[in-house]
mmCIF file of C-alpha atoms in Angstrom:
data_model
loop_
_atom_site.group_PDB
_atom_site.id
_atom_site.type_symbol
_atom_site.label_atom_id
_atom_site.label_comp_id
_atom_site.label_asym_id
_atom_site.label_seq_id
_atom_site.Cartn_x
_atom_site.Cartn_y
_atom_site.Cartn_z
ATOM 1 C CA UNK A 1 13.829 -20.666 4.481
ATOM 2 C CA UNK A 2 11.314 -19.907 7.242
ATOM 3 C CA UNK A 3 14.094 -18.394 9.356
ATOM 4 C CA UNK A 4 14.523 -15.718 6.665
ATOM 5 C CA UNK A 5 11.030 -14.392 7.358
ATOM 6 C CA UNK A 6 10.016 -12.041 10.108
ATOM 7 C CA UNK A 7 7.514 -13.380 12.613
ATOM 8 C CA UNK A 8 4.747 -11.338 11.001
ATOM 9 C CA UNK A 9 2.303 -13.334 8.908
ATOM 10 C CA UNK A 10 -0.841 -11.635 7.791
ATOM 11 C CA UNK A 11 -3.591 -12.089 5.311
ATOM 12 C CA UNK A 12 -5.230 -10.408 2.349
ATOM 13 C CA UNK A 13 -8.567 -8.926 3.467
ATOM 14 C CA UNK A 14 -9.551 -7.377 0.133
ATOM 15 C CA UNK A 15 -8.151 -6.571 -3.313
ATOM 16 C CA UNK A 16 -9.214 -3.615 -5.456
ATOM 17 C CA UNK A 17 -8.457 -1.838 -8.712
ATOM 18 C CA UNK A 18 -9.620 1.025 -10.889
ATOM 19 C CA UNK A 19 -9.038 1.419 -14.610
ATOM 20 C CA UNK A 20 -9.304 5.205 -14.226
ATOM 21 C CA UNK A 21 -7.680 7.695 -11.853
ATOM 22 C CA UNK A 22 -10.367 7.700 -9.179
ATOM 23 C CA UNK A 23 -9.828 8.196 -5.463
ATOM 24 C CA UNK A 24 -11.456 4.886 -4.519
ATOM 25 C CA UNK A 25 -10.904 1.518 -6.162
ATOM 26 C CA UNK A 26 -13.500 -1.217 -6.716
ATOM 27 C CA UNK A 27 -13.120 -4.427 -4.678
ATOM 28 C CA UNK A 28 -12.795 -7.485 -6.925
ATOM 29 C CA UNK A 29 -12.423 -11.230 -6.214
ATOM 30 C CA UNK A 30 -8.761 -11.246 -7.291
ATOM 31 C CA UNK A 31 -6.061 -9.108 -8.861
ATOM 32 C CA UNK A 32 -3.088 -10.104 -10.984
ATOM 33 C CA UNK A 33 0.249 -8.524 -10.165
ATOM 34 C CA UNK A 34 2.621 -8.107 -13.117
ATOM 35 C CA UNK A 35 6.378 -7.952 -12.461
ATOM 36 C CA UNK A 36 7.783 -4.462 -12.932
ATOM 37 C CA UNK A 37 4.349 -3.036 -13.771
ATOM 38 C CA UNK A 38 1.842 -3.351 -10.924
ATOM 39 C CA UNK A 39 -1.801 -4.398 -10.863
ATOM 40 C CA UNK A 40 -3.099 -5.576 -14.219
ATOM 41 C CA UNK A 41 -5.864 -3.234 -15.400
ATOM 42 C CA UNK A 42 -5.198 -0.571 -12.753
ATOM 43 C CA UNK A 43 -4.667 3.071 -13.767
ATOM 44 C CA UNK A 44 -1.366 3.159 -11.824
ATOM 45 C CA UNK A 45 0.152 0.189 -13.691
ATOM 46 C CA UNK A 46 3.389 0.876 -15.557
ATOM 47 C CA UNK A 47 7.160 1.167 -15.389
ATOM 48 C CA UNK A 48 7.042 4.961 -15.107
ATOM 49 C CA UNK A 49 4.996 7.120 -12.716
ATOM 50 C CA UNK A 50 1.239 7.258 -13.250
ATOM 51 C CA UNK A 51 0.194 9.457 -10.320
ATOM 52 C CA UNK A 52 -0.934 12.675 -11.994
ATOM 53 C CA UNK A 53 1.102 15.121 -9.888
ATOM 54 C CA UNK A 54 4.274 13.070 -10.407
ATOM 55 C CA UNK A 55 3.649 12.766 -14.157
ATOM 56 C CA UNK A 56 3.357 16.574 -14.304
ATOM 57 C CA UNK A 57 6.761 16.897 -12.591
ATOM 58 C CA UNK A 58 8.620 14.269 -14.647
ATOM 59 C CA UNK A 59 6.817 11.513 -16.560
ATOM 60 C CA UNK A 60 10.056 9.499 -16.933
ATOM 61 C CA UNK A 61 10.436 8.801 -13.181
ATOM 62 C CA UNK A 62 10.362 5.102 -12.284
ATOM 63 C CA UNK A 63 7.057 3.936 -10.842
ATOM 64 C CA UNK A 64 7.750 3.120 -7.192
ATOM 65 C CA UNK A 65 3.992 3.227 -6.489
ATOM 66 C CA UNK A 66 2.797 0.203 -8.505
ATOM 67 C CA UNK A 67 0.879 -1.335 -5.589
ATOM 68 C CA UNK A 68 -0.769 0.481 -2.673
ATOM 69 C CA UNK A 69 -1.319 -1.507 0.542
ATOM 70 C CA UNK A 70 -3.279 -0.418 3.628
ATOM 71 C CA UNK A 71 -3.682 -2.317 6.887
ATOM 72 C CA UNK A 72 -7.344 -2.895 7.769
ATOM 73 C CA UNK A 73 -6.512 -2.085 11.383
ATOM 74 C CA UNK A 74 -6.418 1.561 10.222
ATOM 75 C CA UNK A 75 -10.073 1.250 9.197
ATOM 76 C CA UNK A 76 -10.893 -0.046 12.686
ATOM 77 C CA UNK A 77 -9.141 2.993 14.177
ATOM 78 C CA UNK A 78 -10.937 5.377 11.812
ATOM 79 C CA UNK A 79 -14.334 3.805 12.585
ATOM 80 C CA UNK A 80 -13.755 4.491 16.280
ATOM 81 C CA UNK A 81 -13.264 8.135 15.255
ATOM 82 C CA UNK A 82 -16.603 8.252 13.442
ATOM 83 C CA UNK A 83 -15.450 7.546 9.880
ATOM 84 C CA UNK A 84 -16.956 4.858 7.678
ATOM 85 C CA UNK A 85 -14.208 3.331 5.527
ATOM 86 C CA UNK A 86 -14.398 0.081 3.578
ATOM 87 C CA UNK A 87 -11.629 -1.732 1.679
ATOM 88 C CA UNK A 88 -10.650 -0.010 -1.563
ATOM 89 C CA UNK A 89 -12.195 3.322 -0.624
ATOM 90 C CA UNK A 90 -8.834 4.925 0.215
ATOM 91 C CA UNK A 91 -7.385 3.858 -3.125
ATOM 92 C CA UNK A 92 -5.468 0.795 -1.998
ATOM 93 C CA UNK A 93 -4.995 -2.299 -4.152
ATOM 94 C CA UNK A 94 -4.445 -4.702 -1.259
ATOM 95 C CA UNK A 95 -6.028 -4.423 2.171
ATOM 96 C CA UNK A 96 -4.111 -6.455 4.771
ATOM 97 C CA UNK A 97 -4.607 -7.648 8.325
ATOM 98 C CA UNK A 98 -2.018 -8.778 10.847
ATOM 99 C CA UNK A 99 1.051 -6.954 9.515
ATOM 100 C CA UNK A 100 2.427 -3.687 10.854
ATOM 101 C CA UNK A 101 2.979 -2.245 7.367
ATOM 102 C CA UNK A 102 4.043 1.166 8.665
ATOM 103 C CA UNK A 103 6.704 -0.407 10.893
ATOM 104 C CA UNK A 104 8.445 -2.284 8.086
ATOM 105 C CA UNK A 105 11.737 -1.000 6.705
ATOM 106 C CA UNK A 106 12.161 0.055 3.095
ATOM 107 C CA UNK A 107 13.056 -2.923 0.916
ATOM 108 C CA UNK A 108 10.913 -5.410 2.865
ATOM 109 C CA UNK A 109 9.523 -8.138 0.628
ATOM 110 C CA UNK A 110 5.935 -9.317 1.015
ATOM 111 C CA UNK A 111 5.274 -12.827 -0.270
ATOM 112 C CA UNK A 112 1.579 -12.768 -1.114
ATOM 113 C CA UNK A 113 -0.333 -15.945 -1.859
ATOM 114 C CA UNK A 114 1.290 -18.631 -3.967
ATOM 115 C CA UNK A 115 3.669 -16.576 -6.135
ATOM 116 C CA UNK A 116 3.481 -12.794 -5.925
ATOM 117 C CA UNK A 117 6.288 -10.795 -4.322
ATOM 118 C CA UNK A 118 5.963 -7.061 -3.633
ATOM 119 C CA UNK A 119 8.877 -4.955 -2.370
ATOM 120 C CA UNK A 120 7.917 -2.043 -0.119
ATOM 121 C CA UNK A 121 9.327 1.218 -1.503
ATOM 122 C CA UNK A 122 7.893 3.773 0.914
ATOM 123 C CA UNK A 123 4.960 5.571 2.454
ATOM 124 C CA UNK A 124 1.878 6.953 0.782
ATOM 125 C CA UNK A 125 1.580 10.659 1.378
ATOM 126 C CA UNK A 126 -2.126 11.439 1.740
ATOM 127 C CA UNK A 127 -3.190 14.639 0.004
ATOM 128 C CA UNK A 128 -6.076 17.050 0.540
ATOM 129 C CA UNK A 129 -8.187 14.999 -1.915
ATOM 130 C CA UNK A 130 -8.797 12.570 0.951
ATOM 131 C CA UNK A 131 -10.970 15.207 2.670
ATOM 132 C CA UNK A 132 -13.189 15.310 -0.450
ATOM 133 C CA UNK A 133 -13.975 11.657 0.269
ATOM 134 C CA UNK A 134 -14.804 12.240 3.947
ATOM 135 C CA UNK A 135 -14.326 15.561 5.674
ATOM 136 C CA UNK A 136 -11.597 15.479 8.333
ATOM 137 C CA UNK A 137 -10.079 12.223 7.071
ATOM 138 C CA UNK A 138 -6.731 13.825 6.206
ATOM 139 C CA UNK A 139 -6.049 14.856 9.783
ATOM 140 C CA UNK A 140 -7.257 11.434 10.975
ATOM 141 C CA UNK A 141 -4.590 9.625 8.902
ATOM 142 C CA UNK A 142 -1.833 11.957 10.085
ATOM 143 C CA UNK A 143 -0.398 11.902 13.593
ATOM 144 C CA UNK A 144 2.712 12.964 15.489
ATOM 145 C CA UNK A 145 5.042 10.892 17.638
ATOM 146 C CA UNK A 146 6.421 11.985 21.029
ATOM 147 C CA UNK A 147 9.153 14.007 19.241
ATOM 148 C CA UNK A 148 6.642 15.845 17.069
ATOM 149 C CA UNK A 149 7.605 13.918 13.915
ATOM 150 C CA UNK A 150 4.761 13.550 11.430
ATOM 151 C CA UNK A 151 3.388 10.015 11.091
ATOM 152 C CA UNK A 152 1.590 9.135 7.859
ATOM 153 C CA UNK A 153 -0.839 6.249 8.353
ATOM 154 C CA UNK A 154 -2.406 5.976 4.865
ATOM 155 C CA UNK A 155 -0.482 2.874 3.821
ATOM 156 C CA UNK A 156 2.625 1.866 1.956
ATOM 157 C CA UNK A 157 3.605 1.635 -1.684
ATOM 158 C CA UNK A 158 5.505 -1.100 -3.447
ATOM 159 C CA UNK A 159 6.766 -2.553 -6.700
ATOM 160 C CA UNK A 160 6.015 -6.012 -8.062
ATOM 161 C CA UNK A 161 9.091 -8.240 -8.176
ATOM 162 C CA UNK A 162 7.321 -11.504 -9.040
ATOM 163 C CA UNK A 163 3.981 -11.820 -10.806
ATOM 164 C CA UNK A 164 1.054 -13.717 -9.386
ATOM 165 C CA UNK A 165 -2.643 -13.740 -8.694
ATOM 166 C CA UNK A 166 -3.742 -12.372 -5.311
ATOM 167 C CA UNK A 167 -6.956 -13.648 -3.736
ATOM 168 C CA UNK A 168 -8.840 -12.607 -0.612
ATOM 169 C CA UNK A 169 -7.852 -14.765 2.366
ATOM 170 C CA UNK A 170 -4.379 -15.634 1.114
ATOM 171 C CA UNK A 171 -1.422 -15.382 3.481
ATOM 172 C CA UNK A 172 1.185 -12.629 3.389
ATOM 173 C CA UNK A 173 4.653 -13.502 4.675
ATOM 174 C CA UNK A 174 7.222 -10.833 5.521
ATOM 175 C CA UNK A 175 10.920 -10.978 4.666
ATOM 176 C CA UNK A 176 12.988 -8.135 6.056
ATOM 177 C CA UNK A 177 15.925 -6.740 4.058
ATOM 178 C CA UNK A 178 19.528 -6.989 5.201
ATOM 179 C CA UNK A 179 20.523 -4.664 8.037
ATOM 180 C CA UNK A 180 20.960 -1.815 8.553
ATOM 181 C CA UNK A 181 17.273 -1.149 7.995
ATOM 182 C CA UNK A 182 16.203 2.027 6.208
ATOM 183 C CA UNK A 183 12.999 3.570 7.599
ATOM 184 C CA UNK A 184 10.138 4.156 5.204
ATOM 185 C CA UNK A 185 10.080 7.546 3.530
ATOM 186 C CA UNK A 186 7.689 9.173 1.064
ATOM 187 C CA UNK A 187 7.566 7.864 -2.489
#
């Protein structure tokens, strides 16, 4: 089975949740992922969309944003730019280290800890609200590649395929989908 996994193995740096729709989430010792729903007790948990702007558009849309993951390496980059960001403050449920989340294709499965499996559905699109948290942060999490294509660095979104508890320090193993790979897009 190990040959089915990409060479990337990372770890859980922090886990966070919020029972209300707040920008930041509170770090906790562990979270419980529920299959088809998301993070138990989190405001974004559910089978249909919970993000306010998406609910306003169509509340019956499937929830492809059950779990938000951000790589802690982004925080390192932001600190070098003068920002002070800690796990959970950008609204993520799981803060990772050692995995190039933004480089994974859509449909990648993350095996987290002993049981949980999260399938990556796409990119988080940071909105202007991020500047209310720290001025200038929106432009700091957006970039452009050599072709001028916009790069969104504020993490990835996923759905829970298999339930399980997620603890700080647990490993995250990556399993890529079948080729051809589909690049991450906004969800």
